[in-house]
CSV table of C-alpha atoms and ligand atoms in Angstrom, one decimal:
chain,number,residue,atom,x,y,z
B,1,UNK,CA,-10.4,25.2,16.2
B,2,UNK,CA,-10.6,21.4,17.0
B,3,UNK,CA,-7.2,19.7,17.4
B,4,UNK,CA,-6.6,16.7,15.1
B,5,UNK,CA,-6.1,13.6,17.2
B,6,UNK,CA,-4.9,10.1,16.5
B,7,UNK,CA,-8.4,8.8,16.0
B,8,UNK,CA,-9.2,11.4,13.3
B,9,UNK,CA,-6.0,10.3,11.6
B,10,UNK,CA,-7.0,6.6,11.8
B,11,UNK,CA,-10.4,7.4,10.3
B,12,UNK,CA,-8.9,8.8,7.2
B,13,UNK,CA,-7.7,5.4,6.0
B,14,UNK,CA,-9.2,4.7,2.6
B,15,UNK,CA,-11.3,7.9,2.8
B,16,UNK,CA,-8.9,10.8,2.4
B,17,UNK,CA,-5.1,10.9,1.9
B,18,UNK,CA,-3.1,12.0,4.9
B,19,UNK,CA,-0.5,14.8,4.6
B,20,UNK,CA,2.5,15.0,6.8
B,21,UNK,CA,5.5,17.4,6.8
B,22,UNK,CA,8.4,17.9,9.1
B,23,UNK,CA,9.0,21.1,11.2
B,24,UNK,CA,11.6,21.8,13.7
B,25,UNK,CA,10.6,25.2,15.1
B,26,UNK,CA,7.6,27.4,16.0
B,27,UNK,CA,8.1,29.7,12.9
B,28,UNK,CA,7.6,27.0,10.3
B,29,UNK,CA,5.1,25.1,12.5
B,30,UNK,CA,2.8,28.2,12.6
B,31,UNK,CA,2.9,28.4,8.8
B,32,UNK,CA,2.1,24.6,8.3
B,33,UNK,CA,-0.6,24.5,11.1
B,34,UNK,CA,-4.1,23.8,9.9
B,35,UNK,CA,-2.8,23.1,6.4
B,36,UNK,CA,-1.3,19.7,6.9
B,37,UNK,CA,-2.8,16.8,9.0
B,38,UNK,CA,0.5,15.9,10.8
B,39,UNK,CA,3.7,17.7,11.7
B,40,UNK,CA,6.6,15.4,12.4
B,41,UNK,CA,9.5,16.7,14.4
B,42,UNK,CA,11.8,14.3,12.7
B,43,UNK,CA,15.3,13.4,13.7
B,44,UNK,CA,16.1,14.4,10.1
B,45,UNK,CA,16.6,17.7,12.0
B,46,UNK,CA,20.1,16.6,12.7
B,47,UNK,CA,20.9,16.4,9.0
B,48,UNK,CA,18.8,19.2,7.5
B,49,UNK,CA,19.5,21.8,10.2
B,50,UNK,CA,22.3,20.3,12.3
B,51,UNK,CA,24.6,19.7,9.3
B,52,UNK,CA,25.2,16.0,10.3
B,53,UNK,CA,25.7,13.2,7.7
B,54,UNK,CA,23.1,11.0,9.4
B,55,UNK,CA,20.4,11.1,12.0
B,56,UNK,CA,22.2,9.2,14.8
B,57,UNK,CA,23.8,12.0,16.7
B,58,UNK,CA,20.8,13.9,18.0
B,59,UNK,CA,19.8,13.6,21.7
B,60,UNK,CA,16.5,13.3,23.5
B,61,UNK,CA,16.9,16.7,25.0
B,62,UNK,CA,17.6,18.3,21.6
B,63,UNK,CA,14.4,16.6,20.2
B,64,UNK,CA,12.5,17.9,23.2
B,65,UNK,CA,13.7,21.5,22.7
B,66,UNK,CA,12.6,21.5,19.0
B,67,UNK,CA,9.3,19.7,19.8
B,68,UNK,CA,8.4,22.2,22.4
B,69,UNK,CA,9.0,25.0,19.9
B,70,UNK,CA,6.9,23.3,17.2
B,71,UNK,CA,4.0,22.7,19.7
B,72,UNK,CA,4.0,26.4,20.6
B,73,UNK,CA,3.4,27.2,16.9
B,74,UNK,CA,0.5,24.7,16.5
B,75,UNK,CA,-3.2,24.9,17.3
B,76,UNK,CA,-4.8,22.3,15.1
B,77,UNK,CA,-2.3,19.9,13.5
B,78,UNK,CA,-1.2,16.6,15.2
B,79,UNK,CA,2.4,16.8,16.3
B,80,UNK,CA,4.7,13.7,16.4
B,81,UNK,CA,8.1,13.6,17.9
B,82,UNK,CA,10.8,11.2,16.7
B,83,UNK,CA,12.5,9.1,19.4
B,84,UNK,CA,16.2,9.5,18.6
B,85,UNK,CA,18.7,6.7,18.0
B,86,UNK,CA,19.5,4.9,21.3
B,87,UNK,CA,16.6,6.2,23.2
B,88,UNK,CA,14.4,3.1,23.0
B,89,UNK,CA,16.9,0.2,23.4
B,90,UNK,CA,14.6,-1.6,25.8
B,91,UNK,CA,11.1,-1.2,27.3
B,92,UNK,CA,12.2,0.7,30.4
B,93,UNK,CA,14.5,3.1,28.5
B,94,UNK,CA,11.8,3.7,25.9
B,95,UNK,CA,9.1,4.3,28.5
B,96,UNK,CA,11.3,6.7,30.5
B,97,UNK,CA,12.2,8.7,27.3
B,98,UNK,CA,8.8,8.7,25.8
B,99,UNK,CA,7.3,9.8,29.1
B,100,UNK,CA,9.9,12.6,29.2
B,101,UNK,CA,8.8,13.7,25.7
B,102,UNK,CA,5.1,13.7,26.9
B,103,UNK,CA,5.9,15.5,30.1
B,104,UNK,CA,8.1,18.2,28.7
B,105,UNK,CA,6.4,18.9,25.3
B,106,UNK,CA,2.8,18.9,24.0
B,107,UNK,CA,3.5,16.3,21.4
B,108,UNK,CA,0.5,14.1,20.6
B,109,UNK,CA,2.6,11.0,19.8
B,110,UNK,CA,6.1,9.6,19.4
B,111,UNK,CA,7.6,7.8,16.4
B,112,UNK,CA,10.2,5.0,16.5
B,113,UNK,CA,11.9,2.9,13.8
B,114,UNK,CA,11.5,-0.9,13.7
B,115,UNK,CA,9.1,-3.8,13.1
B,116,UNK,CA,8.6,-7.1,14.8
B,117,UNK,CA,11.7,-6.6,17.0
B,118,UNK,CA,10.3,-3.4,18.4
B,119,UNK,CA,6.7,-4.6,18.9
B,120,UNK,CA,7.2,-5.3,22.7
B,121,UNK,CA,8.5,-1.8,23.2
B,122,UNK,CA,5.6,-0.3,21.2
B,123,UNK,CA,3.2,-2.3,23.3
B,124,UNK,CA,4.8,-1.1,26.5
B,125,UNK,CA,4.4,2.6,25.4
B,126,UNK,CA,0.8,2.1,24.2
B,127,UNK,CA,-0.2,0.3,27.4
B,128,UNK,CA,1.2,3.3,29.3
B,129,UNK,CA,-1.0,5.8,27.3
B,130,UNK,CA,1.6,7.0,24.9
B,131,UNK,CA,0.5,7.1,21.2
B,132,UNK,CA,3.1,5.6,18.8
B,133,UNK,CA,3.7,6.0,15.1
B,134,UNK,CA,5.7,3.2,13.5
B,135,UNK,CA,8.4,3.5,10.8
B,136,UNK,CA,9.5,0.5,8.7
B,137,UNK,CA,11.2,0.0,5.3
B,138,UNK,CA,14.3,2.2,4.9
B,139,UNK,CA,15.1,3.1,8.5
B,140,UNK,CA,17.6,6.0,8.6
B,141,UNK,CA,18.8,5.1,12.1
B,142,UNK,CA,20.1,1.8,10.7
B,143,UNK,CA,22.3,3.5,8.0
B,144,UNK,CA,25.6,2.6,9.7
B,145,UNK,CA,24.5,-1.0,10.6
B,146,UNK,CA,23.2,-1.6,7.0
B,147,UNK,CA,26.1,0.2,5.2
B,148,UNK,CA,23.9,2.8,3.5
B,149,UNK,CA,20.3,3.7,2.7
B,150,UNK,CA,18.7,0.6,1.2
B,151,UNK,CA,15.4,0.6,-0.6
B,152,UNK,CA,13.2,-2.3,0.8
B,153,UNK,CA,10.5,-4.6,-0.6
B,154,UNK,CA,12.6,-5.6,-3.6
B,155,UNK,CA,11.8,-9.3,-3.5
B,156,UNK,CA,9.1,-11.6,-2.1
B,157,UNK,CA,11.0,-12.4,1.1
B,158,UNK,CA,11.4,-8.7,1.9
B,159,UNK,CA,7.8,-8.0,1.2
B,160,UNK,CA,6.7,-10.8,3.5
B,161,UNK,CA,9.0,-9.4,6.2
B,162,UNK,CA,7.6,-5.9,5.8
B,163,UNK,CA,4.0,-7.2,6.0
B,164,UNK,CA,4.9,-9.1,9.2
B,165,UNK,CA,6.5,-6.0,10.6
B,166,UNK,CA,3.4,-3.9,9.8
B,167,UNK,CA,1.0,-6.4,11.4
B,168,UNK,CA,3.2,-6.8,14.5
B,169,UNK,CA,3.2,-3.0,14.9
B,170,UNK,CA,-0.6,-2.7,14.4
B,171,UNK,CA,-1.2,-5.5,16.9
B,172,UNK,CA,1.2,-3.7,19.4
B,173,UNK,CA,-1.0,-0.6,19.1
B,174,UNK,CA,0.6,2.0,16.7
B,175,UNK,CA,-2.0,4.4,15.2
B,176,UNK,CA,-0.2,4.6,11.8
B,177,UNK,CA,3.0,3.5,10.1
B,178,UNK,CA,5.6,5.4,8.0
B,179,UNK,CA,6.8,3.4,5.0
B,180,UNK,CA,10.1,4.8,3.9
B,181,UNK,CA,11.9,3.8,0.7
B,182,UNK,CA,9.7,0.9,0.0
B,183,UNK,CA,9.0,-0.3,-3.6
B,184,UNK,CA,5.6,1.0,-4.7
B,185,UNK,CA,4.0,-2.4,-5.3
B,186,UNK,CA,5.2,-3.6,-1.9
B,187,UNK,CA,3.9,-0.5,-0.2
B,188,UNK,CA,0.5,-1.2,-1.7
B,189,UNK,CA,0.5,-4.8,-0.4
B,190,UNK,CA,1.5,-3.6,3.1
B,191,UNK,CA,-1.1,-0.8,3.1
B,192,UNK,CA,-3.8,-3.4,2.1
B,193,UNK,CA,-2.8,-5.8,4.8
B,194,UNK,CA,-3.5,-3.6,7.8
B,195,UNK,CA,-6.4,-1.5,9.0
B,196,UNK,CA,-4.4,1.5,10.2
B,197,UNK,CA,-3.0,4.1,7.8
B,198,UNK,CA,0.4,4.0,6.2
B,199,UNK,CA,2.3,7.2,5.3
B,200,UNK,CA,4.8,6.9,2.5
B,201,UNK,CA,8.0,8.6,1.7
B,202,UNK,CA,9.6,7.4,-1.5
B,203,UNK,CA,7.1,4.5,-1.5
B,204,UNK,CA,4.8,5.4,-4.4
B,205,UNK,CA,1.2,6.6,-4.4
B,206,UNK,CA,-0.7,3.7,-2.9
B,207,UNK,CA,-0.1,4.5,0.7
B,208,UNK,CA,-2.7,6.3,2.8
B,209,UNK,CA,-0.6,9.4,3.0
B,210,UNK,CA,2.6,11.1,2.2
B,211,UNK,CA,5.4,12.8,4.2
B,212,UNK,CA,8.3,15.0,3.0
B,213,UNK,CA,11.0,16.9,4.8
B,214,UNK,CA,10.1,20.6,4.5
B,215,UNK,CA,13.5,21.9,3.6
B,216,UNK,CA,13.7,19.3,0.8
B,217,UNK,CA,10.3,20.1,-0.7
B,218,UNK,CA,10.7,23.8,-0.5
B,219,UNK,CA,14.2,23.7,-2.0
B,220,UNK,CA,16.1,25.1,1.0
B,221,UNK,CA,18.4,22.1,1.0
B,222,UNK,CA,19.6,22.2,-2.6
B,223,UNK,CA,22.9,20.3,-2.5
B,224,UNK,CA,21.2,17.2,-3.8
B,225,UNK,CA,17.6,16.1,-4.5
B,226,UNK,CA,16.6,12.5,-3.9
B,227,UNK,CA,14.3,11.0,-6.6
B,228,UNK,CA,11.3,11.0,-4.3
B,229,UNK,CA,11.4,14.7,-3.5
B,230,UNK,CA,9.1,17.1,-5.5
B,231,UNK,CA,10.3,20.7,-5.2
B,232,UNK,CA,7.5,23.1,-4.7
B,233,UNK,CA,9.7,26.2,-4.2
B,234,UNK,CA,13.3,27.2,-5.0
B,235,UNK,CA,13.8,28.3,-1.4
B,236,UNK,CA,17.6,28.5,-1.3
B,237,UNK,CA,17.7,30.5,-4.5
B,238,UNK,CA,15.0,33.0,-3.4
B,239,UNK,CA,16.8,33.5,-0.1
B,240,UNK,CA,20.2,33.9,-1.7
B,241,UNK,CA,18.9,36.5,-4.1
B,242,UNK,CA,17.1,38.4,-1.4
B,243,UNK,CA,20.1,38.5,0.8
B,244,UNK,CA,22.3,39.6,-2.1
B,245,UNK,CA,19.8,42.5,-2.8
B,246,UNK,CA,20.0,43.5,0.9
B,247,UNK,CA,23.8,43.4,0.9
B,248,UNK,CA,23.9,45.5,-2.2
B,249,UNK,CA,21.4,48.0,-0.7
B,250,UNK,CA,23.6,48.3,2.4
B,251,UNK,CA,26.9,48.7,0.4
B,252,UNK,CA,25.3,51.3,-1.9
B,253,UNK,CA,23.7,53.2,1.0
B,254,UNK,CA,20.2,52.5,-0.2
B,255,UNK,CA,19.2,50.8,3.0
B,256,UNK,CA,18.0,52.2,5.3
B,257,UNK,CA,16.1,55.0,3.6
B,258,UNK,CA,14.1,57.5,5.7
B,259,UNK,CA,11.0,55.3,6.0
B,260,UNK,CA,13.0,52.8,8.0
B,261,UNK,CA,14.5,55.1,10.7
B,262,UNK,CA,13.0,56.8,13.8
U,301,KIV,O1,13.1,12.2,10.5
U,301,KIV,C1,12.3,12.3,9.6
U,301,KIV,O2,12.1,13.4,9.0
U,301,KIV,C2,11.5,11.1,9.2
U,301,KIV,C3,10.7,11.2,7.9
U,301,KIV,C4,11.5,11.3,6.7
U,301,KIV,C5,9.7,10.2,7.9
U,301,KIV,O3,11.6,10.2,9.8
């Protein structure tokens, strides 16, 4: 089975839509492997599995632990590890932490949030043979600084800035860019302005690919559903019902029956 690499992802631009999903452990990664093109070990982990209100609290060592697990479950799909908040404040810090991710895990690339202002850092990583995925638009690591999650590309000025960000990242060497929470028409303009793929989340259909958080799309996180999430399964409900059935079997003495004992 040939492993997907960053060049195969780049070649998909304008040919075939790219699929990306998050995973945080070997169990789910094994299920998603060879079905999706890219698995992202997102810092969304801190919210969907850590129970935090935002993504800012997760550490580099926690990201490494989960990325290691994901890589153990994967044979074919490309794996990207999010660089957590505060781990790429300057070039040296970024290189030290991205190298740590590369050394301690089998991740194929790292992802970091930011545009023009992060281009130098991206360049430093790429020049030191670390593959980087960009992330612009709504940047969850900026939630406290921006006072909430803000959709981007709402006016001409914002669109111009996003295109500038995308071009600066492309020039710095990223192999593709996540566009999160960008108005659909703006996402199309950004996608058309660069020669590397864009992967959208809540950014319409004119990006080169799509990404969703697995626990959102499979309905395991059912407290609320953002507009951009399509639910493919009612995971939480199915699990709750199955666990209720198990508890009832235990209480009523139906489990275990003879076939389950030695
Ligand atoms: O952390 C994450 O899961 C992400 C995706 C939502 C793009 O960054």
